[in-house]
Structures are given as structure tokens and as C-alpha cells.
Amino acid sequence: MRQCLSLHHVLTTLLFLAISTISWAYDFVVDGIFYDINDDGVSVSVTNDGSYYYGETDACYSGDVEIPATVKYGNIIYSVTAIGRSAFSHCSGLTSVTIPNSVTSIVEHAFYNCDGLTSIDIPNSVTSVGQSTFDSCNALEYVTIGNGVTGIEEETFENCYSLKSITIGNSVKFIGKECFKNCRSLTSIIIPNSVTTIGHSIFYNCNSLTSVTIGNSVTSIGRSAFSGCSGLTSLKVEEGNPKYDSRNNCNAIIESSTNTLIAGCKTTTIPNSVTSIGDNAFRDCSGLTSITIPESVTSIGEQAFSGCSGLTSVTIPNSMTSIGRNAFYGTAWYNNQPDGLVYAGKFAYKYKGTMPTGTHITLEEGTLGIVGYAFYNCSGLTSVTIPNSVTSIGVSAFEGCTGLTSVTIPNSVTSIGSSAFSGCSGLTSVTIPNSVTSIGSSAFFGCSGLTSITIPNSVTSIGGYAFSGTAWYNNQPDGLVYAGMVAYEYKGTMATGTHITLEEGTLGIAGDAFSFCSGLTSVTIPNSVTSIGNSAFYNCSGLTSVTIPNSVTSIGESAFEYCSDLVSVTIGNDVININQDSRFDRKRVAKAPVAEDETVIGNYAFSGCAELTTVTIGRKITEIGSYAFGYCNKIQEVYCMAEQLPVTDQYAFYSDDSYTENATLYVPESALDNYKTTVPWSSFGTILAIKDDPTYIVGDANGNGEVEIGDVTSVLTLMATPEATGYDKKAADANGNGEIEIGDVTTILTIMAGE
């Protein structure tokens, strides 16, 4: 008789087979410690016995564990160089661990949820500590990080509720997001001068934290870094910091160049030199009871005081020109306001309470703006009168106002926020005045009755789906739809092999304009375009070539994300093509240069462009977003032309399970030392000085950014007077033969003809 196996038996067998093949399965065990042989064959990682994967979370290690520097197995002596992924994870019986100086890396989750561990000393030999290494070690009180560690990854000490003291070695360059989140016993911390980057929410909800000192090399602090630090009384930046300061002992962090207060605490006094309060600056600071905002301040960011439940008194000056959404959400000041339209200074802040059906709102004369969510879901609102003093309509200001049938936007308004009128199904027509330059994403999304929209030529940027679901858009023919002079969206199914040439005079490309247009293979953008919106070419998997003119000043988040076949990017006349003629003396590689006039590369801008091998970043770039070049797995060379290191998320060049360890970063020779000591992006394999500028334009002998007839004159001048100055001699050698002669004129004329 054939034996029948139970379902439990089958699943258990499959689980055993799966575990036996995973990288955490041990190769041998000595003195109760499990080891996994590393790739080099002469070193081992401490690992676990697989019991965690059976759910036996305390079956692996317990008590005091001392890891040896070497271990003998058979006739081979191995050096112990790593603590592997999840090696001690969930070992609730572990009380202490001694790490030898032979260990150089501690991999992610290595001590996750070891809630019996009370202290840890990381020796100087360790250079890397992985994500969530000590996450949820609830009893952990004291930590010392040696001077070899170069970075503390995200969530490393999250939920270490008992953590009282941590000493950070002076080799650490970055601290990842949410690193100390919910460490509610931590009372003080000093960020050493070696650190350049602090991730977002790193001290979120550290409600016992009273003192934070930021080192003088920190140039990037993530959002909400101190949110929920209700007990914080001392917040300062060391003198000499090039990016931030704490002027006048104000107990706040101020961005020096913009005079923006980005983080404050319950004892903050805002100096008269501050001009703006940033997003989340005081968020969840429940200990703050009153604040005086000086006349110098003109803007308050989103959620700046959100969750400050003890804030009863706020002085808001008339100097204010913008207030972000939910700036005072959850404060005692707002909760104490009577029902009806609440003003914050000269801004219509929020309609409080239930609005009766058939309500008409007339804003006060002199009102400067309508704050985000001011009339959100006020279905009783039928009409609103906006005075000529209003300059902005905030995010979701009238979203869900289904009864709204009439609105007149005055000539004073310059911007309409994202989702500002989303879902206003009663609107039938709207005229956008010539003063408006930007319309946010989903601004009129779902306004099903909206048949007539007047969009002036002043509008240069439009967010994705701004007019989706409107009768106006539904009545447009298939093909590329324009909203004013902005290429708004390709409607219908695009045929395979499509090339798009935008109209002359086009001012912008809207967000999501060509997203998921897999049939698009190339696009030509005229010199009039200044912006490319978020996700404009997202997942255009067939796109192989795109022209970005020098007129473009911003490329939005995810603009070219997952353009997996993109191998050629053209900026002005600087054509760099994978198949280009070798006479131009360029490498036959896929390049993604970034225009000289741009200042920001958005999050995920080129993420997933799997064919890119070389990236050139222009001199004027000041910021590179998260995963801007993430998962571009073939990148081998990065040329960063900026003398000053751009503010950069540490994951800007993240690639699968590594960064750019095999890539070379080329930087200006004069800035080489600066980059070597401060670059936070990742562990580039090599950082070298640029000897040859890869951004010159072939044929642009006079250096004006274009190849035109003036360059012919310049070549002739150099032929007659080789010692002449003021010319780009490298560019003048257009045919690449090492000489400046009449053949270069012929090449320039060929380039001008587009051949």
C-alpha cells in the first residue's frame, strides 16, 4: 500500500529544503557558535542554526556569548570577519556579546529583537553596521560605536526603548533615517564632526531627549528629524558648519543661506533674521506653549506646528506671504478658535465646524492666500469670492466641495495647488488668469461637469492628472493634448515606434504626460521648455533617446524612472549616443548628463534606467534626490562637475543589494579631498580627479553653449593665432584628430546641418 503523507509533513519537508539552501544556513559549528564560510574561503561569518525560521525564536544563542577572532575547523583556521544577517535575531536569552577586532562588518538585522541584550561595544575594526541591526532590543541601554564605522544605516536602533547613552565614533559619515526612532529613554546625543548626512525622522518620538548637538560637517538633515521630541530644550549646531547655524543661541537649527528655521524645540526663540519656518519644524513638539513669529518671517511650511498640543499662543505677523497646509493642526490655539472660517494672520486657514448647505464665502479684503485644506470637503459651499490680494490657492483647498458651482480666480493668483479643486463636480467652467504660472497635480481632477477651461500662456508647469476626469479632457481627440502651452498628456494608445516632436514654443511637459507610453522611442523637446514634470516619462520602456535642451531648469521626481532602454540623452548640441562616431573621441557608452542650468535632480528621476553606464552631473547641481539613479545597475562612471558636494540622499545611486562599489566617481581636482571625506552617497569603488572635462560640446569653439556659424570664425582665428585665448580648444578640434585645421570647419558645418 502506498503511504499517504500528511500536509504538515509535506510543508515541513519543503521548509527544511528551503532553509537548507538559503545563505544563512551554517557550514559548521564550534563551541556552540554557528559559522558560514565566506566567498574568500579564509574567513567566516557568525550565523544561526536556522531555528528562527522554524519559529523557535529563543533556541539559538543565550547567555553571554564571546565570538573568537579565529576558529579552527578540520585543518583550516578561519578568521571571523563578519556577523551575518539575522545571526542573533530574536535571541531573547542573549545577555551580552563580545565582538573581536577581526570583525569588519555587522550585517542587517544581526541582533534584531534581542530584548535581553543590555549593552554593546562595536570595536574599531568594524566599518559597516547594517539596517535594523539592533532594532527592538528593548533592554539595550549603552552603546559604543568604534572609530572604524563609516555609517549607521536606517532604523539601526529603532524601538530601543531603554537606550540611555550612545557614543558615536568620529569616522561615521551618515546616520540613516529613523535610526533612533522611539528611543524614549535617550536624554542627550552629540553628532560628531565627521557626520555629513542625517536621515529623516532619526529622533522621532524620543520624548526624553533634552539636548542635541549637531557637528560642524552636517550638510543634510532629513525632514521631521526631531518630531515628537517634546522634552527637547537644547538644540544647537557647532560653529563652523557651512550649511546650518544656531544663531543667537536660539535653540534651533537654521539653514544659513536661506535663513530658514528647519528644526526647533520648546525653548526656541526665533531670531529676527529668520525669513521662513520650514516644513515640520516644530511638529509634535507638545512641550511648546507659546511662540512669537517675528516680522522678518514671510512663510511657514507644511505641518510646521502640527501636533503641538500645548501651543496656546501664536503671534503671526502680517509679513506672511505663505502658510503651508496643516501648519497649526492639533494645536490648542486652533482648537480654541470659534466655529467658522479661521484666519492665521492674513491667510484663510481653515473652515472649522460643519458648513450649512448653500453657503457663500466672501474672503476678507487683504487676504493674502488660501491655505491647503482650508475648505476641504465643505460640500455645503456653493460659491466663493476671492479678493485681488490673494496670491495662492493651497493644496486641496476646495477638494471635495461638490456643491461649488462658481469660483472666480483673480489676477493676483500665481499658483494653484495640487488637488485644489479636485472632486468639485458642480463646477462647469473656470478661467485661469494670466498671473498663474503653475497648476498642481490633480488640481481639477474629477470635476466631471467642467466643460470649459481657459488656460493662459503664462502657465509653464502643470502637475500630473490636473484635468483628468473633466468633461474638457474627455472631449479632446486622441493624441498629444495641450493645456495652454504645456504638453499635458498623451491620450489613447500610442503606436509602437512613435517619435514625438513637441511644438515650438512649448513651455513645459506636465507630470505623467507620457507615463506608460511604451510605444514611445524618442522625443525632441524645443528650447522653450523650462520644466519636465514628475513621472513625465515614467515607465516609457521603449524610449531610447530624449533631448533635454539647456532651457530646462528642473527635472521632476521619477521623470525617467524605469525607462529601461534609455541609452542616449542629448542636452543642447552635446549629443552623446551609444552608436556615435568615434571621431568625436567619446566613449561608446550610455550617458545621462544633466543640464548646466539645473539645480535639482528629483527623487527617482532616472531610477531603473538599466542601460545607463555613465552619469555626468552639471556644475550647478545643488541637490540629488533619493534613488535619483537607483537601480541603474550598469553605472560604471559618475562625473560630478560641482566644486561643492551637492546635498545628496545616501541612496541616490543605490543599486540592488549594493551601491556603486565597482563604479568610479570623478570630481574636480580642486575638490578631490573634499569629496573623499564627505561624499555620503555610497562606497564608490574609486574617487578620482577629473583630468578631462567630459561636458564640453564638440564644435562649440567659442564656448557659448551652441554650435553655430560663430564657431567657424573661432576655428579660423585659432588656426591663424594658436595662442589666442578665450576659446575652447578641445571643442574646436571637432574632428578629433588632435589639430585645429580646416577639417574642423567641415565637421562643425556637418553638425550644424544635423548630419
Coordinates of N, CA and C in Angstrom, one line a residue, residues 167 185 235 249 331 362 364 377 392 427 456 492 494 496 520 529 585 621 635 677 680 685 692 701 708 710 742:
T167 N 27.6 56.5 22.3 CA 28.8 57.2 21.8 C 29.1 56.9 20.4
S185 N 14.2 56.6 26.1 CA 15.0 56.8 27.3 C 16.2 57.7 27.0
L235 N 19.1 72.7 21.5 CA 19.3 72.2 20.1 C 20.3 73.2 19.5
N249 N 22.1 81.7 20.0 CA 21.7 80.7 21.0 C 20.2 80.5 21.0
T331 N -3.1 72.0 17.4 CA -2.6 72.9 18.4 C -3.8 73.4 19.3
T362 N -17.3 85.0 1.3 CA -16.5 86.2 0.8 C -15.3 86.4 1.7
E364 N -12.1 88.1 3.3 CA -11.8 89.4 3.8 C -10.9 90.1 2.8
N377 N -13.6 69.3 1.7 CA -14.9 68.6 1.9 C -16.0 69.4 2.4
S392 N -2.2 82.9 -3.7 CA -2.0 81.4 -3.9 C -3.3 80.7 -3.3
L427 N -18.7 72.3 -10.7 CA -18.0 73.4 -11.5 C -18.3 73.0 -13.0
P456 N -4.1 80.2 -19.7 CA -3.2 81.2 -20.4 C -1.8 80.7 -20.7
G492 N -5.0 58.1 -25.3 CA -5.2 57.0 -26.2 C -4.0 56.1 -26.1
M494 N -0.6 54.6 -27.7 CA 0.4 55.1 -28.6 C 1.0 53.9 -29.4
T496 N 3.6 51.6 -31.4 CA 5.0 51.2 -31.2 C 5.9 52.0 -32.2
L520 N 6.7 54.8 -27.2 CA 7.5 56.0 -27.4 C 9.0 55.6 -27.5
V529 N 11.1 74.9 -23.6 CA 10.7 74.2 -22.4 C 11.6 74.4 -21.2
D585 N 35.8 61.2 -30.3 CA 36.7 60.8 -29.2 C 35.9 60.7 -27.9
I621 N 24.4 71.8 -10.0 CA 23.5 71.0 -9.3 C 23.8 71.2 -7.8
I635 N 25.8 51.3 -14.1 CA 26.6 52.5 -13.9 C 28.1 52.2 -13.6
T677 N 36.3 63.0 1.7 CA 36.0 63.0 3.2 C 34.5 63.2 3.5
P680 N 28.5 61.2 0.8 CA 27.6 60.3 1.5 C 26.9 59.3 0.7
G685 N 33.8 52.6 -5.6 CA 35.0 51.9 -5.6 C 36.2 52.8 -5.6
D692 N 40.1 65.4 -17.7 CA 39.5 65.9 -19.0 C 38.0 66.2 -18.7
A701 N 33.5 76.1 -30.3 CA 34.8 76.7 -30.1 C 34.7 78.0 -29.3
E708 N 27.3 76.9 -33.9 CA 26.7 77.8 -34.9 C 27.9 78.5 -35.7
G710 N 29.4 81.2 -35.6 CA 30.4 81.9 -34.9 C 31.6 81.0 -34.5
I742 N 41.3 73.1 -41.1 CA 40.1 73.3 -41.9 C 39.1 72.1 -41.8

